[in-house]
Amino acid sequence: MEKYAIIGGHPLHGEVEIGGAKNAALAILAAAVMTDDPVTIENVPDVMDTNVLLQAMERIGVKIERPERHTVKMDSSDIYDCIIKDEYMKKIRASYYMVGALLGKYKRAEVPLPGGCNIGIRAIDQHIKGFKALGAKVSVSHGSIVAEAKELRGTHIFMDKVSVGATINIMMAATMATGKTIIENVAKEPHVVDLANFLNSMGANIKGAGTDVIRIKGVERLHSTVYTIIPDQIEAGTFMMAAAATRGDITVRNVIPKHLECITAKLQEIGCRIYEYDDAVRIVAKDPLSSTQVKTLPYPGFPTDMQPQMTVVLGLAQGTSIVTESIFDNRFKYADELVRMGAQVKVESNTAIITGVERYSGATISAPDLRAGAALALAAMAAEGETLIEDIHYIERGYEDFDTKLRGLGAKISKVKTERDLTKFRFQIAN
Ligand code: EPZ
C-alpha cells in the first residue's frame, strides 16, 4: 500500500492551480445521462470518485471519451439498463445521484446504497421523501435503492433538513417531471448552483438555485451542451490552510474568491493576510496565529469539509480554540492521530477544544477519511521531522495530484510503496 512520506517544518511558498470541483463533477456527470444528445464537460477532476462513477455509467451503456485529462464527452443515447450493479459504487456516496438522473429520464432506477461512512451516519430519508412527493414508489431492496414511477408530477416539497445530496437528487428528478416543482429549505452550496446551471444549459427550467427555494418547470427532453465545472472550493481551501499551517505564502489560482469567503474570513480572523484577485487568492501567514471559534454550517457557513484542516491550523495557534461540527456526527476521528503528532485536542461529543502548541512532531499515522487525511498531511508539513501517512487512497478520492501540487509549493513529500522508496526519499531530502 502506498503511503505519503513527509518531512515537515518548511513553509510552503508559490502558486497552485485549483482543479474542477469534485462534488459538482459527481452531480453533473450523473445529470449528463439525462439527455440522449452528446454532452461535453470540461474541468472534470481526475480523481477516484469521478472515475468510479464514469466506469459505472459505461457499464449501463453510456459512451465515454476523454479527449483530454479534464474533458469528458458523453453519449447516453444507448443506455440499456437502469440498474447499476457496480460493487465499487457502494464506496462512493454520490452513486445515489444516478437515482435522480435515471428516475427523471427513464422513471426507473436501481442503485446500490452507499455503505457505511467514516464521517458518520448519512441518512437518505430526504431523498426518498422528495422522490415519493414527485410520485415515485421507493423501496430499499437487497442493498439497493429502487425508485420507479409511471409519471413524475411536479409538487411542493419542504425539506426537513438542509441536504446537498437530497437537493441535487430531487432537482434532477423534478427537471423531467410534468408541471412545476417548488423545493423549499434547499442547500445553497456552489455545486448545487453549478448543477442547476448545467441542467439549464441542457434546456431545463430551474430558478432560484443558490437561494432557499428552487423552482423547476419540468421539461420533456434535454439537449446537448458544452459545460465547464466550477473550481473546487474545498481543494482551494485546503491549500489556503496549508499556507496557514506552515506559515507560508501561497496563491491559489483558478478559484472563485466569493466561494472562499467563509474560509478567508476565518483565516483573517486568526491573523493571516489575504489578498483577493479576480480568480486567485493569496494567503500570507507570517505573523503568529491566534485562537478562534468555528462552527460548521451549510453554505454560506463554514464548510464541514474544511473542519479538519481548520482544526490542524488552530492546533498551532496561540490560545484555546473551539471547533463545533454541526453537520456530521463522526467527523473528529482524526483527532487521535493529531494528538499523536503532539496536538492538544480534546473532543467532547461534536466539539473539539484545541489548545495551541508551538509545533507538531512527525509520527506514523493513517488517514481516516478524505478531508481528515488531507488535514493530517498539512499537519505533517508543519511538523518537525518525518511523518508517514497510511491509507492515502482516501485522499486520492478527492484531491488530484495532491503530492505533486504540494511539491510544487516546496513541500518535502513523496508517495512511497516500499522500504527502498522510503530510504531513497530520505536520501534525496538529506542530499
Ligand atoms: C455532500 O454530502 C458532500 N458530498 C460532502 O462532501 C459534504 O461534506 C456534505 O455535502 C456537506 O456539505 C458530495 O457532494 C458528493 P448532506 P451529502 O446530504 O450530500 C443529513 C467530501 O469530503 N441528511 O448535505 O451526503 C446527513 O446525515 C464529502 O467531499 C439527512 O438527515 O451531505 C448530514 O448530517 C464528504 N437526511 C446532513 O444532513 C438525508 O436524506 C448533511 O448531509 C440527507 C442528509
XYZ file of C-alpha atoms and ligand atoms in Angstrom:
475
model
C 0.000 0.000 0.000
C 1.253 3.445 -0.883
C 1.929 5.976 1.859
C 2.939 9.587 1.952
C 6.351 10.231 3.438
C 6.620 13.841 4.531
C 9.470 15.754 6.108
C 7.951 18.817 7.670
C 8.968 22.133 9.095
C 9.213 24.050 5.811
C 6.905 26.967 4.985
C 5.120 26.413 1.658
C 5.502 29.110 -0.985
C 4.311 29.699 -4.506
C 1.284 29.241 -6.720
C -1.047 26.315 -7.107
C -3.692 25.725 -9.782
C -7.030 24.507 -8.424
C -8.965 21.856 -10.370
C -12.662 21.391 -11.034
C -14.957 20.795 -8.071
C -15.218 17.090 -7.293
C -18.646 17.354 -5.710
C -20.011 19.425 -8.609
C -18.500 16.980 -11.094
C -20.189 13.986 -9.476
C -23.619 15.635 -9.755
C -23.036 16.978 -13.265
C -21.664 13.709 -14.675
C -24.700 11.881 -13.301
C -27.076 14.511 -14.704
C -25.422 14.308 -18.128
C -27.070 10.918 -18.731
C -30.435 12.686 -18.785
C -30.068 13.650 -22.443
C -29.615 11.390 -25.476
C -27.583 14.115 -27.166
C -23.802 14.338 -26.813
C -22.519 16.326 -23.839
C -19.034 17.737 -23.262
C -17.965 18.518 -19.711
C -14.746 20.392 -19.071
C -12.680 20.869 -15.924
C -13.581 17.389 -14.604
C -11.124 16.449 -11.846
C -9.252 13.199 -12.480
C -9.886 11.650 -9.064
C -11.056 8.239 -7.928
C -14.637 9.258 -7.095
C -15.358 10.730 -10.537
C -13.588 7.855 -12.304
C -15.613 5.224 -10.423
C -18.838 6.995 -11.366
C -17.801 7.163 -15.041
C -16.941 3.443 -15.079
C -20.331 2.548 -13.602
C -22.066 4.665 -16.239
C -20.126 2.919 -19.009
C -21.472 -0.390 -17.719
C -25.079 0.667 -18.405
C -24.254 1.766 -21.947
C -23.045 5.369 -21.662
C -20.282 6.017 -24.210
C -17.493 7.989 -22.604
C -14.462 9.582 -24.210
C -11.733 11.549 -22.517
C -10.016 13.544 -25.257
C -8.023 15.359 -22.593
C -7.407 14.574 -18.949
C -10.071 17.009 -17.731
C -12.586 16.814 -20.571
C -15.276 14.149 -20.653
C -17.506 13.566 -23.688
C -20.613 11.516 -23.009
C -23.220 9.950 -25.246
C -26.102 8.397 -23.305
C -28.322 7.514 -26.283
C -27.576 3.797 -25.940
C -28.272 3.257 -22.228
C -29.744 -0.244 -21.939
C -30.263 -0.622 -18.200
C -31.470 1.399 -15.215
C -29.851 -0.996 -12.774
C -26.385 -0.135 -11.527
C -24.649 -3.204 -10.168
C -21.144 -1.956 -9.742
C -19.738 -3.046 -6.384
C -17.424 -0.050 -6.339
C -20.370 2.309 -6.461
C -21.092 1.435 -2.837
C -17.851 3.125 -1.962
C -18.798 6.492 -3.340
C -21.576 8.355 -1.694
C -22.555 10.180 -4.861
C -23.610 6.914 -6.528
C -27.109 7.840 -5.421
C -27.149 10.740 -7.879
C -27.813 8.095 -10.513
C -31.211 7.582 -8.865
C -32.353 11.164 -9.506
C -30.890 11.175 -13.013
C -32.256 7.792 -14.186
C -35.588 8.243 -12.427
C -36.001 11.640 -14.106
C -35.176 10.317 -17.568
C -36.483 6.713 -17.538
C -38.805 6.809 -14.493
C -36.911 3.898 -13.017
C -33.624 3.415 -11.190
C -31.928 0.797 -9.065
C -28.648 1.800 -7.459
C -26.644 0.188 -4.626
C -26.987 2.170 -1.432
C -23.745 3.715 -0.282
C -22.211 1.656 2.510
C -21.077 2.779 5.934
C -19.248 6.034 6.038
C -16.298 7.204 8.052
C -17.784 10.573 8.887
C -20.973 9.309 10.464
C -24.479 8.135 9.630
C -25.584 9.569 6.326
C -29.335 9.234 6.043
C -31.246 9.353 2.749
C -34.732 9.987 4.101
C -34.918 13.427 2.466
C -34.021 11.989 -0.944
C -36.742 9.371 -0.569
C -39.247 11.937 0.657
C -38.581 14.045 -2.455
C -38.864 11.157 -4.928
C -42.094 10.000 -3.296
C -43.551 13.509 -3.375
C -42.873 13.532 -7.136
C -44.950 10.356 -7.441
C -42.306 7.621 -7.350
C -42.506 4.388 -5.421
C -39.284 3.966 -3.497
C -38.016 0.932 -1.634
C -34.760 -0.467 -0.401
C -34.223 -3.989 -1.645
C -31.150 -6.255 -1.437
C -28.914 -3.312 -0.565
C -30.126 -1.121 -3.400
C -32.471 1.820 -3.576
C -35.213 1.141 -6.117
C -37.324 4.024 -7.401
C -39.966 3.873 -10.107
C -42.902 5.878 -11.339
C -45.425 5.796 -14.172
C -45.105 9.527 -14.289
C -43.306 12.118 -12.165
C -45.525 15.052 -11.279
C -44.383 18.480 -10.116
C -45.184 19.261 -6.500
C -44.312 21.384 -3.451
C -41.607 19.863 -1.241
C -40.387 21.241 2.084
C -37.075 19.688 3.104
C -36.886 18.882 6.835
C -33.111 19.176 6.762
C -30.760 21.126 4.541
C -29.115 18.415 2.445
C -26.782 18.913 -0.503
C -27.379 15.418 -1.861
C -31.162 15.463 -1.499
C -31.400 18.915 -3.095
C -29.347 17.685 -6.062
C -31.226 14.408 -6.439
C -34.700 15.946 -6.247
C -33.685 18.759 -8.609
C -32.592 16.198 -11.216
C -35.767 14.117 -10.984
C -38.041 17.200 -10.998
C -36.310 18.575 -14.110
C -38.099 15.941 -16.200
C -41.360 15.786 -14.207
C -44.569 17.197 -15.638
C -45.515 20.586 -14.235
C -43.941 22.794 -11.639
C -41.941 21.739 -8.566
C -41.062 24.031 -5.693
C -38.409 22.787 -3.266
C -38.038 24.769 -0.034
C -35.223 24.784 2.528
C -32.687 23.589 -0.025
C -28.886 23.546 0.134
C -27.166 26.591 -1.378
C -23.670 25.196 -1.937
C -21.818 26.367 -5.066
C -22.110 22.897 -6.583
C -25.921 22.969 -6.232
C -25.865 26.158 -8.295
C -23.396 24.620 -10.747
C -25.679 21.637 -11.322
C -28.678 23.930 -11.897
C -26.636 25.948 -14.407
C -25.575 22.744 -16.153
C -29.155 21.420 -16.370
C -30.360 24.809 -17.631
C -27.652 24.722 -20.305
C -29.308 21.456 -21.469
C -32.720 23.129 -21.662
C -34.033 22.646 -18.105
C -36.030 25.418 -16.463
C -34.629 25.829 -12.926
C -34.746 29.080 -10.995
C -33.575 30.040 -7.524
C -30.542 27.746 -7.082
C -28.307 29.442 -4.509
C -31.332 30.675 -2.518
C -33.525 28.759 -0.055
C -36.187 27.965 -2.662
C -35.699 26.265 -6.022
C -38.467 26.438 -8.648
C -38.448 23.976 -11.514
C -40.715 23.787 -14.559
C -40.416 20.261 -15.893
C -39.334 19.728 -19.497
C -39.839 16.706 -21.756
C -36.333 16.471 -23.069
C -32.875 17.872 -22.502
C -30.343 18.616 -25.203
C -26.641 18.726 -25.957
C -24.321 21.103 -24.111
C -20.701 22.038 -23.516
C -20.148 22.984 -19.883
C -17.206 23.876 -17.630
C -17.317 22.807 -13.977
C -16.571 25.412 -11.271
C -13.264 25.348 -9.351
C -13.089 23.220 -6.227
C -13.799 25.363 -3.178
C -12.506 22.689 -0.784
C -9.293 21.943 -2.675
C -8.613 25.700 -2.704
C -9.438 25.979 0.989
C -7.110 23.085 1.790
C -4.152 24.835 0.137
C -5.080 28.069 1.917
C -4.881 26.147 5.191
C -1.531 24.688 4.073
C -0.172 28.239 3.922
C -1.529 28.970 7.396
C -0.288 25.725 8.973
C 3.246 26.039 7.589
C 3.461 29.849 7.959
C 3.898 30.136 4.238
C 2.718 32.302 1.369
C 0.536 30.579 -1.226
C -1.519 31.908 -4.123
C -4.379 29.617 -5.117
C -5.231 30.187 -8.790
C -8.328 29.426 -10.840
C -10.751 29.950 -7.951
C -13.955 31.913 -7.403
C -12.974 34.086 -4.387
C -16.649 34.559 -3.449
C -16.951 30.800 -2.779
C -13.997 31.013 -0.389
C -15.268 33.904 1.740
C -16.232 31.762 4.746
C -12.703 30.305 4.783
C -10.996 33.626 4.063
C -12.857 35.306 6.928
C -11.670 32.715 9.475
C -8.073 32.857 8.282
C -8.092 36.655 8.524
C -9.598 36.437 11.988
C -6.698 34.309 13.230
C -4.029 36.589 11.770
C -3.399 35.607 8.134
C -3.190 38.285 5.478
C -5.384 37.582 2.462
C -5.233 39.266 -0.948
C -8.111 38.643 -3.348
C -7.818 38.908 -7.129
C -10.364 38.171 -9.882
C -9.674 34.452 -9.953
C -6.977 33.964 -7.321
C -6.452 34.377 -3.584
C -3.087 34.831 -1.843
C -2.612 33.816 1.787
C 0.355 35.114 3.732
C 0.785 33.625 7.190
C 3.931 35.208 8.605
C 2.502 36.570 11.852
C 1.643 34.460 14.908
C -1.803 32.870 14.660
C -4.475 33.425 17.295
C -7.292 31.197 18.521
C -10.937 31.394 17.458
C -14.270 29.584 17.451
C -15.606 27.798 14.389
C -18.932 26.082 13.793
C -19.600 24.145 10.612
C -22.821 25.092 8.844
C -24.444 24.671 5.423
C -23.183 27.182 2.816
C -22.501 30.094 3.151
C -21.400 28.968 6.620
C -18.038 27.380 7.354
C -17.903 24.053 5.414
C -17.763 20.763 7.255
C -15.331 19.643 4.526
C -12.846 22.235 5.849
C -13.280 21.410 9.523
C -10.292 19.034 9.934
C -7.934 21.385 8.048
C -9.055 24.310 10.234
C -8.518 22.259 13.385
C -4.983 21.432 12.271
C -4.260 25.152 11.835
C -5.845 26.078 15.170
C -3.730 23.416 16.848
C -0.774 25.690 16.065
C -2.454 28.964 17.087
C -1.898 30.707 20.412
C -4.652 30.128 22.968
C -7.680 27.863 23.111
C -9.968 27.374 20.131
C -13.319 25.649 19.889
C -14.496 23.841 16.759
C -18.083 22.609 16.633
C -19.190 20.139 13.969
C -22.895 20.537 13.297
C -23.312 18.635 10.010
C -21.938 15.117 10.599
C -21.792 13.115 13.807
C -18.399 11.468 13.496
C -16.024 13.910 11.910
C -13.353 14.147 14.606
C -11.906 10.668 14.101
C -8.612 12.197 13.032
C -8.168 13.929 16.406
C -6.426 10.877 17.897
C -3.909 10.906 15.055
C -3.318 14.613 15.526
C -2.757 14.091 19.242
C -0.109 11.513 18.317
C 1.625 14.337 16.484
C 1.689 16.412 19.656
C -1.526 18.397 19.254
C -3.617 19.204 22.306
C -7.147 18.383 21.208
C -9.962 17.163 23.386
C -13.159 16.034 21.703
C -16.431 16.104 23.585
C -19.377 14.967 21.513
C -19.415 17.245 18.454
C -16.973 19.809 19.833
C -13.187 19.910 19.782
C -11.342 22.020 22.313
C -7.920 22.846 20.967
C -5.042 24.349 22.909
C -2.411 25.607 20.527
C 1.084 24.123 20.638
C 4.334 25.568 19.286
C 4.730 22.759 16.730
C 3.689 19.225 15.851
C 6.136 16.344 15.636
C 6.224 13.722 12.893
C 4.660 10.292 13.526
C 3.227 7.314 11.658
C -0.479 7.958 11.252
C -3.330 6.936 8.992
C -5.906 8.917 7.040
C -9.376 8.124 8.397
C -11.243 9.797 5.512
C -10.741 12.199 2.624
C -10.668 15.631 4.264
C -9.162 14.425 7.533
C -6.434 12.723 5.505
C -5.614 15.964 3.718
C -5.659 17.814 7.044
C -3.178 15.346 8.560
C -0.906 15.895 5.567
C -0.970 19.622 6.375
C -0.075 18.827 9.978
C 2.809 16.695 8.717
C 4.131 19.521 6.571
C 4.105 21.829 9.560
C 5.631 19.204 11.871
C 9.186 18.703 12.928
C 10.680 15.569 11.386
C 9.221 12.738 9.372
C 5.601 11.638 9.107
C 4.268 8.586 7.324
C 0.596 8.720 6.350
C -1.113 5.421 5.603
C -4.426 4.857 3.782
C -3.792 7.703 1.349
C -6.349 6.183 -1.050
C -8.890 8.236 0.912
C -7.061 11.436 -0.014
C -6.831 10.378 -3.652
C -10.607 10.015 -3.833
C -10.910 13.764 -3.937
C -7.562 15.518 -4.479
C -5.917 15.297 -7.869
C -2.113 15.126 -7.819
C -2.114 16.211 -4.171
C 1.544 15.322 -3.554
C 2.691 16.827 -6.880
C 0.927 20.108 -6.174
C 2.421 20.232 -2.673
C 5.909 19.520 -4.027
C 5.391 22.460 -6.395
C 4.980 24.610 -3.271
C 8.215 23.321 -1.782
C 6.821 20.507 0.378
C 9.059 17.550 1.012
C 6.550 14.833 0.263
C 6.702 11.615 -1.713
C 4.466 8.642 -2.348
C 6.320 5.544 -1.164
C 5.434 1.885 -1.523
C 8.456 0.011 -0.252
C 11.171 0.426 2.358
C 13.536 1.127 -0.538
C 11.339 4.026 -1.757
C 11.401 5.465 1.736
C 15.182 5.154 2.063
C 15.565 6.823 -1.338
C 13.245 9.679 -0.303
C 15.222 10.246 2.905
C 18.485 10.150 0.972
C 17.227 12.670 -1.600
C 16.000 15.084 1.076
C 19.266 14.807 3.017
C 21.379 15.417 -0.085
C -22.259 16.408 0.454
O -22.607 15.184 1.086
C -20.814 16.286 0.047
N -20.692 15.161 -0.850
C -19.944 16.113 1.286
O -18.600 16.123 0.857
C -20.177 17.260 2.244
O -19.486 17.010 3.453
C -21.666 17.410 2.543
O -22.421 17.521 1.315
C -21.983 18.631 3.383
O -21.559 19.789 2.727
C -20.953 15.313 -2.145
O -21.309 16.381 -2.619
C -20.744 14.149 -3.004
P -25.838 16.253 3.085
P -24.123 14.814 1.348
O -26.929 15.469 2.455
O -24.912 15.326 0.199
C -28.180 14.667 6.939
C -16.362 15.439 0.829
O -15.478 15.362 1.710
N -29.161 14.085 5.991
O -25.823 17.729 2.873
O -24.201 13.382 1.657
C -26.844 13.969 6.875
O -26.834 12.797 7.685
C -17.772 14.979 1.123
O -16.155 15.864 -0.313
C -30.324 13.563 6.482
O -30.603 13.542 7.675
O -24.425 15.657 2.632
C -25.925 15.061 7.382
O -25.971 15.097 8.777
C -17.894 14.293 2.414
N -31.208 13.017 5.583
C -26.558 16.350 6.846
O -27.919 16.001 6.547
C -30.962 12.978 4.240
O -31.793 12.475 3.483
C -25.931 16.938 5.604
O -25.812 15.936 4.621
C -29.782 13.546 3.770
C -28.878 14.096 4.664
